[in-house]
Tab-separated table of C-alpha atoms and ligand atoms in Angstrom:
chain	number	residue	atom	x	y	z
A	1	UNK	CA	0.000	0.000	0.000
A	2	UNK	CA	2.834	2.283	1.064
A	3	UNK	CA	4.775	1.672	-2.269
A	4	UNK	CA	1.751	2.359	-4.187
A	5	UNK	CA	1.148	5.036	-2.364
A	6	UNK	CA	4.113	6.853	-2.955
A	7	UNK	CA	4.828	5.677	-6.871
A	8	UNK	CA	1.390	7.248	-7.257
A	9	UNK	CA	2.125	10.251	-5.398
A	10	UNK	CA	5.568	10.871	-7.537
A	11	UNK	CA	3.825	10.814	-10.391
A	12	UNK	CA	1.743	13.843	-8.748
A	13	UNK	CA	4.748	15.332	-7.980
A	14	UNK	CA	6.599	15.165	-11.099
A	15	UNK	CA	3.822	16.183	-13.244
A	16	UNK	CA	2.829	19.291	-11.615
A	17	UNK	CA	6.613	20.140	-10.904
A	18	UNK	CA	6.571	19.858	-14.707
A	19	UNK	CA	3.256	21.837	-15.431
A	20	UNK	CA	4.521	24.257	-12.555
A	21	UNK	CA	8.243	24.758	-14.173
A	22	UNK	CA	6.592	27.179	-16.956
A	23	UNK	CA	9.791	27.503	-18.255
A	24	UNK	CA	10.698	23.558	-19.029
A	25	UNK	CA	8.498	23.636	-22.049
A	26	UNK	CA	7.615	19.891	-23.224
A	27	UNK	CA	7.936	19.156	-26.781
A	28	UNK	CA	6.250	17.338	-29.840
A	29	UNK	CA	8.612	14.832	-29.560
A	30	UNK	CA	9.066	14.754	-25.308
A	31	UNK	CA	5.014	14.576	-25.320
A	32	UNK	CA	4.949	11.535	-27.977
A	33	UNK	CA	7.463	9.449	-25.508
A	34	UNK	CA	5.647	10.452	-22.722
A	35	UNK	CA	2.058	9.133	-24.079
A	36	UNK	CA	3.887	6.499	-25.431
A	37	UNK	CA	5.766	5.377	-21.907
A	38	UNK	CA	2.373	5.577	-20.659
A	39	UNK	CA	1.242	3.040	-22.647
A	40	UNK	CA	3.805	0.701	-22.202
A	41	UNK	CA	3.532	0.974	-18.379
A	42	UNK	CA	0.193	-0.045	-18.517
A	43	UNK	CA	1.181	-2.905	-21.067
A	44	UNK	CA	3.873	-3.973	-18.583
A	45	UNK	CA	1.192	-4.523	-15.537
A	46	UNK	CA	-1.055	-6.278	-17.843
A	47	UNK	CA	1.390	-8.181	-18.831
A	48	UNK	CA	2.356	-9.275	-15.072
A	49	UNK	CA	-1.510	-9.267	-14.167
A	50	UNK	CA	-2.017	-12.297	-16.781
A	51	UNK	CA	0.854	-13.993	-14.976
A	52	UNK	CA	0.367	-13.894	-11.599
A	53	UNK	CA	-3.934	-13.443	-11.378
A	54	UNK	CA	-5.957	-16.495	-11.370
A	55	UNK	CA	-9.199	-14.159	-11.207
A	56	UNK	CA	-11.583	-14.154	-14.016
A	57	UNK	CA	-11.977	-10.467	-14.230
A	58	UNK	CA	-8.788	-9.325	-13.600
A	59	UNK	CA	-7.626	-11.478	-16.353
A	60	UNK	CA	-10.251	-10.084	-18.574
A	61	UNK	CA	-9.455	-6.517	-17.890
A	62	UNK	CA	-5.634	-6.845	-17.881
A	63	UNK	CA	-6.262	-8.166	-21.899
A	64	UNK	CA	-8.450	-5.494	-22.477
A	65	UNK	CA	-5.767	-2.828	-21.150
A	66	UNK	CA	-2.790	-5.009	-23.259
A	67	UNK	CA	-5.107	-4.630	-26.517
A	68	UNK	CA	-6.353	-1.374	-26.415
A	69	UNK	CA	-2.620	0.000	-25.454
A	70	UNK	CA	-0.610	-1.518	-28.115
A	71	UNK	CA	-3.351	-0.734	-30.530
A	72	UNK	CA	-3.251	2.809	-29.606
A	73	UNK	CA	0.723	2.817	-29.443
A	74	UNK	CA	0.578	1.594	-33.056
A	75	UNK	CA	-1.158	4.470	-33.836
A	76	UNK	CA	1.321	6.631	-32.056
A	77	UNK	CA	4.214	5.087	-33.523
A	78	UNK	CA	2.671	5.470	-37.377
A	79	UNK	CA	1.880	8.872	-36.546
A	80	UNK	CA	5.432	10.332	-35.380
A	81	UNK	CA	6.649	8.355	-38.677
A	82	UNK	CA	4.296	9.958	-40.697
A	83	UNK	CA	5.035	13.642	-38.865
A	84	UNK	CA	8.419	12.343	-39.081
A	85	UNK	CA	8.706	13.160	-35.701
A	86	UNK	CA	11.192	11.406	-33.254
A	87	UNK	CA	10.502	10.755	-29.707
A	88	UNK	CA	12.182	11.854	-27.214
A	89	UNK	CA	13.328	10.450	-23.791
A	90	UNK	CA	13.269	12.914	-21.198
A	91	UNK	CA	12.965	13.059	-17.255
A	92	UNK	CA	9.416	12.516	-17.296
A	93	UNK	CA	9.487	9.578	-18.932
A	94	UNK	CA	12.013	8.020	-16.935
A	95	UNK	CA	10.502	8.952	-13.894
A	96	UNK	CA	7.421	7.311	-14.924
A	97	UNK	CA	9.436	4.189	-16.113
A	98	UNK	CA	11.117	4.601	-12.602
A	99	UNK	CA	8.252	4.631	-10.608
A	100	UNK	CA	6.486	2.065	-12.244
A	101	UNK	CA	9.196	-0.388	-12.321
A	102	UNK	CA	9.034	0.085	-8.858
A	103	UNK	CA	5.470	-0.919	-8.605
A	104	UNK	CA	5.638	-3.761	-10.336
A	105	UNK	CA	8.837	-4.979	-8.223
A	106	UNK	CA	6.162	-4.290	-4.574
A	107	UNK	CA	3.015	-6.185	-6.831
A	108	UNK	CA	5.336	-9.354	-7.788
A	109	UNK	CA	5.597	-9.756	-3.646
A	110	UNK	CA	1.818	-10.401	-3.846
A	111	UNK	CA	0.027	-13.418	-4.783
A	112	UNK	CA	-3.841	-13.906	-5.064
A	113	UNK	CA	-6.310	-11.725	-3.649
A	114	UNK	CA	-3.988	-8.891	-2.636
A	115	UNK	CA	-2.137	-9.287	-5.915
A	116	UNK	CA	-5.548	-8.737	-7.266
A	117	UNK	CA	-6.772	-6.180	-5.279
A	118	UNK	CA	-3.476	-4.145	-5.791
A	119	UNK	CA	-2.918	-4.299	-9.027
A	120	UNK	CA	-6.642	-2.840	-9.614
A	121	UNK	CA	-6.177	-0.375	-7.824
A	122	UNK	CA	-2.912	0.936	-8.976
A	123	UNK	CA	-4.980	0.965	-12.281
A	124	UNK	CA	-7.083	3.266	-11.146
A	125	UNK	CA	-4.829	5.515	-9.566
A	126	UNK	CA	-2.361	5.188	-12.575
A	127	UNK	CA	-5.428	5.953	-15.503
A	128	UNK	CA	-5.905	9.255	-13.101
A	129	UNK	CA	-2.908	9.761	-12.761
A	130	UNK	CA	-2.409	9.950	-16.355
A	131	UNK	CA	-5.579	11.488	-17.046
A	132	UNK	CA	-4.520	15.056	-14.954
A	133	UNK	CA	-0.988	14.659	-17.030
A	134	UNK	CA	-2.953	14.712	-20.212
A	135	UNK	CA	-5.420	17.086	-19.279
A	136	UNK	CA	-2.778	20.005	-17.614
A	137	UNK	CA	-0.089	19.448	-19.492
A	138	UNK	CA	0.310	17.035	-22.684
A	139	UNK	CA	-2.605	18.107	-24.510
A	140	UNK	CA	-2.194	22.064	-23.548
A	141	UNK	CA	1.664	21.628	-24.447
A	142	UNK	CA	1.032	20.043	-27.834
A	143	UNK	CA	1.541	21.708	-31.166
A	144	UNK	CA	1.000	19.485	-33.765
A	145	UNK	CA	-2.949	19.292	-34.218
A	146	UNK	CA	-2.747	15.660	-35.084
A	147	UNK	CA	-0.966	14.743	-32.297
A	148	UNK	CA	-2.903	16.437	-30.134
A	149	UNK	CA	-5.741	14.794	-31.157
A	150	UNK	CA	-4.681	11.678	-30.636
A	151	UNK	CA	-3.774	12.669	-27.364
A	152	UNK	CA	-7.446	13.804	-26.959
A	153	UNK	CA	-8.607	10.350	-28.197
A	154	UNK	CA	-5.611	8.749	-25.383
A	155	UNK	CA	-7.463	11.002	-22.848
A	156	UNK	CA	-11.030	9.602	-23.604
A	157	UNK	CA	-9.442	6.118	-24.092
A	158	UNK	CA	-7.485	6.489	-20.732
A	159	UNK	CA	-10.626	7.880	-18.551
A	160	UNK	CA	-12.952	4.656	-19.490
A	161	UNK	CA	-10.140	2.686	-18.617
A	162	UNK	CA	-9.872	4.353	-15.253
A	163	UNK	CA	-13.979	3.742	-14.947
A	164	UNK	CA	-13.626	-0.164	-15.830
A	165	UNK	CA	-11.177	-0.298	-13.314
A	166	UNK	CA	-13.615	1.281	-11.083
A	167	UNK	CA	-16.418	-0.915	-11.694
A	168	UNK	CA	-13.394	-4.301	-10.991
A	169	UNK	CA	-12.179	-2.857	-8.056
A	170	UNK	CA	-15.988	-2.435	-7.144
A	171	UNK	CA	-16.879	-6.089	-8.339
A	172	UNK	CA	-13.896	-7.438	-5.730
A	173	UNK	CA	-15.098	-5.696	-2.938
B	1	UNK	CA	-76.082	2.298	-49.145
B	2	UNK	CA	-74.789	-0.982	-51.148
B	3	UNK	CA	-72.619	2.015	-52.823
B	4	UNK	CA	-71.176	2.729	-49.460
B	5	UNK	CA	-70.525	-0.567	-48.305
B	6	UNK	CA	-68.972	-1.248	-51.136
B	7	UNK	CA	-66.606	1.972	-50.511
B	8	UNK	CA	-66.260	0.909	-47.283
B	9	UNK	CA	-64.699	-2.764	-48.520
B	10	UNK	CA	-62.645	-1.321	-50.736
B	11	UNK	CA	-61.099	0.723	-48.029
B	12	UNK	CA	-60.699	-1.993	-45.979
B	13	UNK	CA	-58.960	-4.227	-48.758
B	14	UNK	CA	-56.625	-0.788	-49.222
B	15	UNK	CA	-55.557	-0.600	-45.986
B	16	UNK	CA	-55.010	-4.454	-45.822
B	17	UNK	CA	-53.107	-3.961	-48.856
B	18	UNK	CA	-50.845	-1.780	-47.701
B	19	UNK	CA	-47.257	-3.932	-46.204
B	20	UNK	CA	-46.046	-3.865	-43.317
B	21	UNK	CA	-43.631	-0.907	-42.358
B	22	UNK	CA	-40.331	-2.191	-43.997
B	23	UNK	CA	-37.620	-3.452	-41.425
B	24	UNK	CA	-34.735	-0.620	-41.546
B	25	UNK	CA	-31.392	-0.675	-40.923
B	26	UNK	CA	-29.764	2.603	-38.556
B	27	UNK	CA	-26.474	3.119	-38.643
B	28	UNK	CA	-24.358	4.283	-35.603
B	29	UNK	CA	-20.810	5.513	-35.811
B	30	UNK	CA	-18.518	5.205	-33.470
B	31	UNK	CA	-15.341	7.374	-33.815
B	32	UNK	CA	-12.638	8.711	-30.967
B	33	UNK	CA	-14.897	6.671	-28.696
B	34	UNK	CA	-18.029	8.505	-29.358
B	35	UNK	CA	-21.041	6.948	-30.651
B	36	UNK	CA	-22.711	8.917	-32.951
B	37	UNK	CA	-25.722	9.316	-33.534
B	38	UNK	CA	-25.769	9.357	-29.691
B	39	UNK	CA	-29.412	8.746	-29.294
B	40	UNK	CA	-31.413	7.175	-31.951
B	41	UNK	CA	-35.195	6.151	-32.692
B	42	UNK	CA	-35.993	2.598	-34.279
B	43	UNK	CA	-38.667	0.218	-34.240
B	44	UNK	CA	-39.115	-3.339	-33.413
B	45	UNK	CA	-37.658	-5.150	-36.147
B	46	UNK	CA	-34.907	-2.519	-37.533
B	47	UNK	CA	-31.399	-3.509	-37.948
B	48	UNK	CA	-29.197	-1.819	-35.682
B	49	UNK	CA	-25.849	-1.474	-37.442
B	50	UNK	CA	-22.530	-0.140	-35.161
B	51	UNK	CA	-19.432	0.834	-37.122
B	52	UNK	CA	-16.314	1.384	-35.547
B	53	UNK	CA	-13.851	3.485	-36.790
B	54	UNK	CA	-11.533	3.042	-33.509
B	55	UNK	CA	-8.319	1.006	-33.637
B	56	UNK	CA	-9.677	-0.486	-30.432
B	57	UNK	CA	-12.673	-2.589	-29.637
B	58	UNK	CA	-15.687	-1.774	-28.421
B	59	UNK	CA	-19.193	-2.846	-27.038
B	60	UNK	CA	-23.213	-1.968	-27.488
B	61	UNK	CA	-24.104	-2.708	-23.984
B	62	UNK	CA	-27.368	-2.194	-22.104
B	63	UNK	CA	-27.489	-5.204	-18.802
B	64	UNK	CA	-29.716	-7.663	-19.801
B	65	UNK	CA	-31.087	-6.786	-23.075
B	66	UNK	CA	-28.570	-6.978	-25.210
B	67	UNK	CA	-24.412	-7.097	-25.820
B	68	UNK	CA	-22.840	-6.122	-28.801
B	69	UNK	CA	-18.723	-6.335	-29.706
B	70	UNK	CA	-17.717	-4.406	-32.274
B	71	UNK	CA	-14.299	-5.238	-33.418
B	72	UNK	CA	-11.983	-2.447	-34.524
B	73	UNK	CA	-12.481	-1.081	-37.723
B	74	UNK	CA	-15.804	-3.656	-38.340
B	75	UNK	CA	-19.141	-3.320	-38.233
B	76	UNK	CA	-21.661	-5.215	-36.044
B	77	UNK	CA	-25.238	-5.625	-35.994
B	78	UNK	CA	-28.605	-5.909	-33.452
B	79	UNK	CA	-31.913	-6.655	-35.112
B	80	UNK	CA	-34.121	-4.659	-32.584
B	81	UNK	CA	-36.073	-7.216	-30.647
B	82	UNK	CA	-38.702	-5.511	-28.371
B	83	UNK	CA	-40.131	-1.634	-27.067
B	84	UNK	CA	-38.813	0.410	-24.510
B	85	UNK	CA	-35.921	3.062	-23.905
B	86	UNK	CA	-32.217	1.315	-23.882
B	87	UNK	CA	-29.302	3.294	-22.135
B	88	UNK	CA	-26.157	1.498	-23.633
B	89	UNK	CA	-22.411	1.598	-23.137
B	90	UNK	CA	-19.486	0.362	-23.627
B	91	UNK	CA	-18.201	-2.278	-21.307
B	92	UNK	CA	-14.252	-1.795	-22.403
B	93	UNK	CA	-14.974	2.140	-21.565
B	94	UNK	CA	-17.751	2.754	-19.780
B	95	UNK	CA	-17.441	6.403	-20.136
B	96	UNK	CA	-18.651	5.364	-23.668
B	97	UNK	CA	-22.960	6.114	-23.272
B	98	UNK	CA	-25.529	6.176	-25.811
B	99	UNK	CA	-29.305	5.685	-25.697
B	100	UNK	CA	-31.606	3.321	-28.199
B	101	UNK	CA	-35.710	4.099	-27.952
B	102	UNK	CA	-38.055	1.401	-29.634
B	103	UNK	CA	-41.241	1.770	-30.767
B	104	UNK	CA	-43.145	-1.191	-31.347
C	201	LIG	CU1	-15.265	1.245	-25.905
């Protein structure tokens, strides 16, 4: 719980530090590795939900996140080719990588029920997470209309994920 | 009076005559995860027909009544069995809401 806590609560930190720091503009190119790191976090827990759940639903929803993330990272990816835009690492994004490597390593300590019940909820507080990082400062930041869009489309996407996690977490209770 | 009976069968035989309202199909798009039209009028018997546009799945879902996938970039379809007033969503995104009225 603590370690959740806290990954969760960096992520806070480091995205309004970043929206605060008016100064640290983020690129085009920082914002597409950003959205994309975001979706290959969320590939990464799905990835260790499916091997360590034996739950029906939490099966279920960690292959809807794993399909509906790499399909939307494929889109990603053919748009910066197409913009012939290259992404760019950049503290966020490693601090996000950082953080959730870190959450993974406290969920793999957890079998069953409280694997379970963790790893939903660290869905939900990821998917908001990400949601108030899209909404303050990806979208807002973003020049390129098409990528922007698609980061408006990652926001909708990212907001019913947050509410199907919702309605799991619910479901377990 | 014969004269008006007679009108009067002939009416009837008209109005027999006439088919029965033909079954139609409504098309919903859904784009960006937005269905659109989001509310729509049918009647029992129309065709329902979803098309997504999304590179992701999605679902026509109202508890009970009915459950539609639609896979990315496909169409799907829901031949309108009974009346009544059908919030849907989408179970994959349930911020995803539309609404379905039937008329019989
Ligand atoms: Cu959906």
């Amino acid at each position: 719980m603590y370690a959740r806590l806290t990954s969760a609560l960096a992520f806070a930190c480091l995205i309004s530090g970043a929206a605060l720091a008016a100064d640290t503009k983020v690129t085009d190119p920082q914002i597409a590795h950003i959205a994309y790191t975001a979706g290959v976090i969320d590939i990464e827990a799905a990835k260790q939900a499916l091997k360590i759940s034996k739950d029906k639903e939490v099966i279920s929803f960690a292959n809807d996140m794993l399909r509906d993330h790499e399909a939307v990272n494929q889109q990603a990816l053919d748009l910066v080719k197409k913009l012939k835009v290259t992404p760019e690492d950049n503290d966020t994004s490693r601090a996000l990588t950082k953080a959730a490597t870190e959450e993974r390593e406290e969920l793999a300590k957890l079998s069953g029920a409280d694997f379970d019940k963790a790893y939903v909820a660290n869905e939900v507080a990821y998917h908001k997470q990400v949601n108030g990082a899209l909404e303050t400062l990806l979208i807002p930041s973003a020049k390129n209309a098409e990528l922007k869009d698609l980061l408006e489309t990652g926001l909708k996407l990212f907001q019913g994920h947050q509410q199907h996690a919702e309605h799991v977490a619910a479901m377990m209770k | 009076m014969q004269t008006l009976s007679l009108g009067a069968l002939c009416g009837l035989a008209l109005i027999l005559a006439v088919p029965p309202a033909q079954a139609e199909t409504i098309r919903i798009t859904i784009d960006k995860l937005v269905f659109s039209p989001v509310e729509i009028s049918a009647a029992v018997g129309d065709v329902i027909e979803w098309q997504n546009n999304d590179v992701m799945a999605h679902t026509a879902t109202a508890k009970g009544d009915f459950d539609v996938v639609i896979p990315p970039k496909k169409t799907a379809t829901l031949t309108v069995g009974k009346a009544g007033t059908f919030d849907y969503y989408c179970r994959f995104h349930p911020n995803m809401k539309a609404r379905l009225q039937v008329r019989q």
